PDB file of C-alpha atoms in Angstrom:
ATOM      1  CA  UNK A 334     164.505 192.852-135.340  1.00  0.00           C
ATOM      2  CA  UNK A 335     163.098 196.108-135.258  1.00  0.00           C
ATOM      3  CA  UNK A 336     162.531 196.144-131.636  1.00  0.00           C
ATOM      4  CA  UNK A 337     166.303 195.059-131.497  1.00  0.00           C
ATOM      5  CA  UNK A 338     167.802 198.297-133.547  1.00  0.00           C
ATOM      6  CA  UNK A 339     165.146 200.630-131.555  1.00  0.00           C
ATOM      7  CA  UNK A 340     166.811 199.775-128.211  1.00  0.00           C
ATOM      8  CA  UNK A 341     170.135 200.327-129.217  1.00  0.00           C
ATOM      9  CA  UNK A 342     169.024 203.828-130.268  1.00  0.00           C
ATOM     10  CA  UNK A 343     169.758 206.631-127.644  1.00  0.00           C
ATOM     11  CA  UNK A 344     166.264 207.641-126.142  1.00  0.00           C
ATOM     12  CA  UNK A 345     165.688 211.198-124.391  1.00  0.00           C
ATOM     13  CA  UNK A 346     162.906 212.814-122.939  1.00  0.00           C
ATOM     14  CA  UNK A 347     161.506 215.220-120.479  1.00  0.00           C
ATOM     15  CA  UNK A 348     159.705 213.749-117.170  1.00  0.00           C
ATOM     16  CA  UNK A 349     159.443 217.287-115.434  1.00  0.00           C
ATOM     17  CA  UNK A 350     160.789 220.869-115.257  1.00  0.00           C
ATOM     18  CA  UNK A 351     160.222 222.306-111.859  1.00  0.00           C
ATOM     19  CA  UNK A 352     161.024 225.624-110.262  1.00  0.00           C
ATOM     20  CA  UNK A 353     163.853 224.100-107.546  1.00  0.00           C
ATOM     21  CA  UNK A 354     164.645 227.623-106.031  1.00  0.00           C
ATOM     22  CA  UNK A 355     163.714 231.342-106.340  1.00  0.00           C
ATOM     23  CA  UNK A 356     164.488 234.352-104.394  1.00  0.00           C
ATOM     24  CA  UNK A 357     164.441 238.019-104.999  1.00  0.00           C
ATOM     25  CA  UNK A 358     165.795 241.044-103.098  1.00  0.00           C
ATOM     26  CA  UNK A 359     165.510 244.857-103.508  1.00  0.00           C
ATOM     27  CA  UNK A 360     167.713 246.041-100.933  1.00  0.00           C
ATOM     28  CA  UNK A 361     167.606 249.705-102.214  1.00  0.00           C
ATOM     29  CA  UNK A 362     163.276 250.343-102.560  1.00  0.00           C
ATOM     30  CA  UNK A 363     161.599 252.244-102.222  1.00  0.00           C
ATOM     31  CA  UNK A 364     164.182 254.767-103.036  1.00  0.00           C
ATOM     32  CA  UNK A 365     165.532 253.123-106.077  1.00  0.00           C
ATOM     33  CA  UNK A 366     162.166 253.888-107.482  1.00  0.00           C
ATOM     34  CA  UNK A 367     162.811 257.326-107.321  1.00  0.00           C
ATOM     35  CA  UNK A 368     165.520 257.493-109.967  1.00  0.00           C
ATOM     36  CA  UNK A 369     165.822 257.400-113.655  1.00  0.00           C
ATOM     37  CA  UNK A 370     165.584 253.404-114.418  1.00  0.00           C
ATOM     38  CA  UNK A 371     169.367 252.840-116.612  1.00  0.00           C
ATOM     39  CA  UNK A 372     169.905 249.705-115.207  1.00  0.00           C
ATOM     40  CA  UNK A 373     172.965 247.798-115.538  1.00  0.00           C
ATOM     41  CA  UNK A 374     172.053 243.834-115.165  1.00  0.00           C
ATOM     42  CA  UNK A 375     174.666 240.992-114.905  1.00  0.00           C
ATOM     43  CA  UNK A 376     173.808 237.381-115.423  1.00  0.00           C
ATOM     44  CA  UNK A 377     175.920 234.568-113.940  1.00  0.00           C
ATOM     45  CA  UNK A 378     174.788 231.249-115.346  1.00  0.00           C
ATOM     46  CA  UNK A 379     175.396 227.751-113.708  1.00  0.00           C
ATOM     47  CA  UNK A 380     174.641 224.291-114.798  1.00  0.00           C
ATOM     48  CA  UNK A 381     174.892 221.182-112.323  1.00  0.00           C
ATOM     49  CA  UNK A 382     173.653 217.482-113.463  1.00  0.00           C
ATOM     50  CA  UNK A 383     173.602 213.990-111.079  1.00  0.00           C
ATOM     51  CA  UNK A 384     172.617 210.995-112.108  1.00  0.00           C
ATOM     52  CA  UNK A 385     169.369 209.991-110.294  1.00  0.00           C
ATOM     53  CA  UNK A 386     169.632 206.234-111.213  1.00  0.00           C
ATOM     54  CA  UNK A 387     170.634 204.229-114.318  1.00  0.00           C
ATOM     55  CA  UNK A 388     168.413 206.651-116.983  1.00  0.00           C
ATOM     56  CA  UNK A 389     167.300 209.197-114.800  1.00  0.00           C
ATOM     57  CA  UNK A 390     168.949 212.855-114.462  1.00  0.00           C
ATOM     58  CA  UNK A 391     168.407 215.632-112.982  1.00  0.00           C
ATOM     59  CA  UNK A 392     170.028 218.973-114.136  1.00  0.00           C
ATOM     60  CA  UNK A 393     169.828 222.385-112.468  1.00  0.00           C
ATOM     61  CA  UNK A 394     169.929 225.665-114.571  1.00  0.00           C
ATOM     62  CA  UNK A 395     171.083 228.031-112.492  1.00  0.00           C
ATOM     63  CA  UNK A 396     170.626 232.098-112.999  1.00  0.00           C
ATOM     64  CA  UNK A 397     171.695 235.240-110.627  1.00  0.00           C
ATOM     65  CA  UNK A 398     170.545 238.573-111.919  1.00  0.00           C
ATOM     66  CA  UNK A 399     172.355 241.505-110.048  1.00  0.00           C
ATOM     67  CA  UNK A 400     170.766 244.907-111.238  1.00  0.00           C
ATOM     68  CA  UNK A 401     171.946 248.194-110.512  1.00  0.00           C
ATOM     69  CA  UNK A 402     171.396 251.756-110.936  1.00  0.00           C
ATOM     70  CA  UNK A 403     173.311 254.634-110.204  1.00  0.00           C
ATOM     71  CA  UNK A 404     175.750 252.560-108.436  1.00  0.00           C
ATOM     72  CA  UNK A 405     172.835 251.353-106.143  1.00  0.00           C
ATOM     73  CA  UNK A 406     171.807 247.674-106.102  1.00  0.00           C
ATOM     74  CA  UNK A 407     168.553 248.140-107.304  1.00  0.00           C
ATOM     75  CA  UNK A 408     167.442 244.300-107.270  1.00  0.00           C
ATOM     76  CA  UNK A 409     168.759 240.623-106.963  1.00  0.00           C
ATOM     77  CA  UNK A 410     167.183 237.274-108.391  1.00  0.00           C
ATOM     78  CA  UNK A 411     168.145 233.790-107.903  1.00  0.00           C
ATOM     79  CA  UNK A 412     166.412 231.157-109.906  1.00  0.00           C
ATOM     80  CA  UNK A 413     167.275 227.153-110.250  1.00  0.00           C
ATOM     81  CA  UNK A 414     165.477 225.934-112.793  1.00  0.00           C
ATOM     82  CA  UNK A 415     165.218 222.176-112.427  1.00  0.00           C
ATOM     83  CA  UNK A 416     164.558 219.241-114.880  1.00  0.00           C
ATOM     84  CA  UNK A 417     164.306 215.385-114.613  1.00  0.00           C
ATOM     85  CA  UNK A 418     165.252 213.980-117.850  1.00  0.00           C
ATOM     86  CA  UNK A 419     165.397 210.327-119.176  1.00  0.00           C
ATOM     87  CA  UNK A 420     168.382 209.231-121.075  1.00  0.00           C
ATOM     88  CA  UNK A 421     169.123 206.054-122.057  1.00  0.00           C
ATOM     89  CA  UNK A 422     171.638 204.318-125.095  1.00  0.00           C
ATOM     90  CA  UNK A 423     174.177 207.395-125.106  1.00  0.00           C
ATOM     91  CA  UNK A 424     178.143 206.966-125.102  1.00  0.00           C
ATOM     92  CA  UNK A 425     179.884 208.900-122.612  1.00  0.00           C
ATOM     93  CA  UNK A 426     180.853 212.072-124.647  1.00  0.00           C
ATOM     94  CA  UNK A 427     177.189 212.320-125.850  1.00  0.00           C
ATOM     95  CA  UNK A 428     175.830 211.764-122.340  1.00  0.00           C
ATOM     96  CA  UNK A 429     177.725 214.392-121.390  1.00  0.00           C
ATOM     97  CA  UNK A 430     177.244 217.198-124.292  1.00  0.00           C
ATOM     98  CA  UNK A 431     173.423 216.414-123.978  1.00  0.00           C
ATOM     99  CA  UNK A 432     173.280 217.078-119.767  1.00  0.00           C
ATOM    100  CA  UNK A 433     175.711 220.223-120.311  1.00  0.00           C
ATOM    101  CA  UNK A 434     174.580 221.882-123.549  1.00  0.00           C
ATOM    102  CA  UNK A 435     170.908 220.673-124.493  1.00  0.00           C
ATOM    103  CA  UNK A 436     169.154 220.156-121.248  1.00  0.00           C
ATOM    104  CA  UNK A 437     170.190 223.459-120.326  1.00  0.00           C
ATOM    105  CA  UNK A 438     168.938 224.881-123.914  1.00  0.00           C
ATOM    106  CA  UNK A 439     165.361 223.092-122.953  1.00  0.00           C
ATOM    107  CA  UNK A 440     164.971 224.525-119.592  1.00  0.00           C
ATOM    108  CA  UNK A 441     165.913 228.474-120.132  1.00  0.00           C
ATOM    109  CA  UNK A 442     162.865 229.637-121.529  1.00  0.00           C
ATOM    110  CA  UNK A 443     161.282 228.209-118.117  1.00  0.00           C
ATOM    111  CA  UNK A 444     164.124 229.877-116.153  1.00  0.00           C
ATOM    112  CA  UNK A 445     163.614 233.630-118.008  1.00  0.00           C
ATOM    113  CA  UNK A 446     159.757 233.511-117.389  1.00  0.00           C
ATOM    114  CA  UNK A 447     160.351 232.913-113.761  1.00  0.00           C
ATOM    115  CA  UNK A 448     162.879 235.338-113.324  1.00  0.00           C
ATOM    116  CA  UNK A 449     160.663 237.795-115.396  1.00  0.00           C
ATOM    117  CA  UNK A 450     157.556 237.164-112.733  1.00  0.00           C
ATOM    118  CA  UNK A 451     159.998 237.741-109.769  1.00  0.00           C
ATOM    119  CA  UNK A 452     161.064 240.723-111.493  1.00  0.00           C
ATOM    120  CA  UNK A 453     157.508 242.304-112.350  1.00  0.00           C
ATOM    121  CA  UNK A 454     156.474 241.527-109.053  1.00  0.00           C
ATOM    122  CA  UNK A 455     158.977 243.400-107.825  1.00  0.00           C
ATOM    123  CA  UNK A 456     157.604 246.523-109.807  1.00  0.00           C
ATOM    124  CA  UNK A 457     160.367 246.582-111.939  1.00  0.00           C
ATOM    125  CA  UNK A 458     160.268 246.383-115.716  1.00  0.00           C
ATOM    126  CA  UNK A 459     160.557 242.676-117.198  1.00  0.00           C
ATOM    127  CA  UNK A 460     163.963 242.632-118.656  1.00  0.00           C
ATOM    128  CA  UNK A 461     163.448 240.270-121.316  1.00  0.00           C
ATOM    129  CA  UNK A 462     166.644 238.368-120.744  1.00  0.00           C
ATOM    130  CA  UNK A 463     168.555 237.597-124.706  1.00  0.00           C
ATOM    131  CA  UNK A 464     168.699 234.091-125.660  1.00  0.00           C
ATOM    132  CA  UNK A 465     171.585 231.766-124.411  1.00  0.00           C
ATOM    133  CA  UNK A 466     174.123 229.574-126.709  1.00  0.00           C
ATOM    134  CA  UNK A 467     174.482 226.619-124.253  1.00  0.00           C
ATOM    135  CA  UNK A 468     176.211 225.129-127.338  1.00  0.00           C
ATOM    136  CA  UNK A 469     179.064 227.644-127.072  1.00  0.00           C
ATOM    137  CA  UNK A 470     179.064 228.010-123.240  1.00  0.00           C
ATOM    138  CA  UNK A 471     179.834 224.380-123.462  1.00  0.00           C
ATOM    139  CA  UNK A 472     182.577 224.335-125.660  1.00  0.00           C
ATOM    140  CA  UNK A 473     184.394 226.854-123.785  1.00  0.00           C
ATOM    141  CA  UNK A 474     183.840 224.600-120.859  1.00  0.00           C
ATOM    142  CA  UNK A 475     185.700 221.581-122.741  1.00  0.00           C
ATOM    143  CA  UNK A 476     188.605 223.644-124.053  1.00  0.00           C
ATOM    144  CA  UNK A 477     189.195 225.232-120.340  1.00  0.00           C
ATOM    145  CA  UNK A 478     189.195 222.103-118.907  1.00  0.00           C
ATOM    146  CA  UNK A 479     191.565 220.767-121.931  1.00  0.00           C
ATOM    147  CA  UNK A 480     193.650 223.592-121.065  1.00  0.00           C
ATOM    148  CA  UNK A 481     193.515 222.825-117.131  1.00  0.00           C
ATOM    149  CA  UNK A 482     194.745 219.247-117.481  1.00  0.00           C
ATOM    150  CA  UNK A 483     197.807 220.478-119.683  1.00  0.00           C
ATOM    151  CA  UNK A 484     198.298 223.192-117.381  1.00  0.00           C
ATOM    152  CA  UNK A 485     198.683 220.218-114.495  1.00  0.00           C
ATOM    153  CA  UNK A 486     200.644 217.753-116.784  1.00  0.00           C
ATOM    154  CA  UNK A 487     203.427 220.448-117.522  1.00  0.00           C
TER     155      UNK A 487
END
């Protein structure tokens, strides 16, 4: 009986985080080491899941750093973050929450320390990128694509 309720519980867990992709460019050095560092960074942030067979997923953090100063592109950094997960027992809606919102949450931390090394190994300072609510990012995802399909519908 026990075995019975324990399989109809939804089961998660982590079967690797791997570094899929990484590049960085600094298109203005050396000369952009000659300036007062006031750099202005922006983040674009992309998630991506597929299913890799009937429990298996894999889902794809995605993170492009563009950092400038004084107008100059001072470096660029592309990092997908990569993790094969195990899910099993979820409804749809939860499925989907879990490889949009909570995957992503698990593999950031893994994403900002790689995107810190490519950074410090450029000779740059580490820029100690601020937390991430994957939770929100999601939910705005939902209501744009609620607002989409009523867009389409009228």
């Amino acid at each position: 009986m026990a075995e019975n309720q324990q399989a109809d519980q939804p089961q998660f867990s982590i079967q690797r985080v791997f570094l899929k992709d990484a590049s960085f460019e600094s298109p203005g050095a050396p000369e952009v080491f000659r300036s007062q560092w006031q750099p202005q960074v922006n983040l674009d942030l992309n998630t991506r899941s597929k299913k890799l067979d009937d429990e298996f997923f894999e889902v794809i953090l995605s993170l492009t750093l563009t950092a400038t100063n004084e107008d100059k592109t001072a470096f660029l950094v592309e990092v997908q973050q990569g993790g094969i997960f195990k899910i099993n027992g979820m409804d749809e809606t939860t499925l989907a929450h879990t490889l949009g919102a909570f995957c992503p949450n698990i593999l950031f931390p893994y994403a900002r320390e790689a995107v810190d090394n490519l950074v410090l190994k450029g000779s740059f300072p580490p820029l100690m990128l601020a937390p991430v609510n994957f939770e929100a990012l999601y939910q705005q995802s939902l209501q744009e694509q609620a607002q989409e399909a009523e867009k389409a519908t009228h």
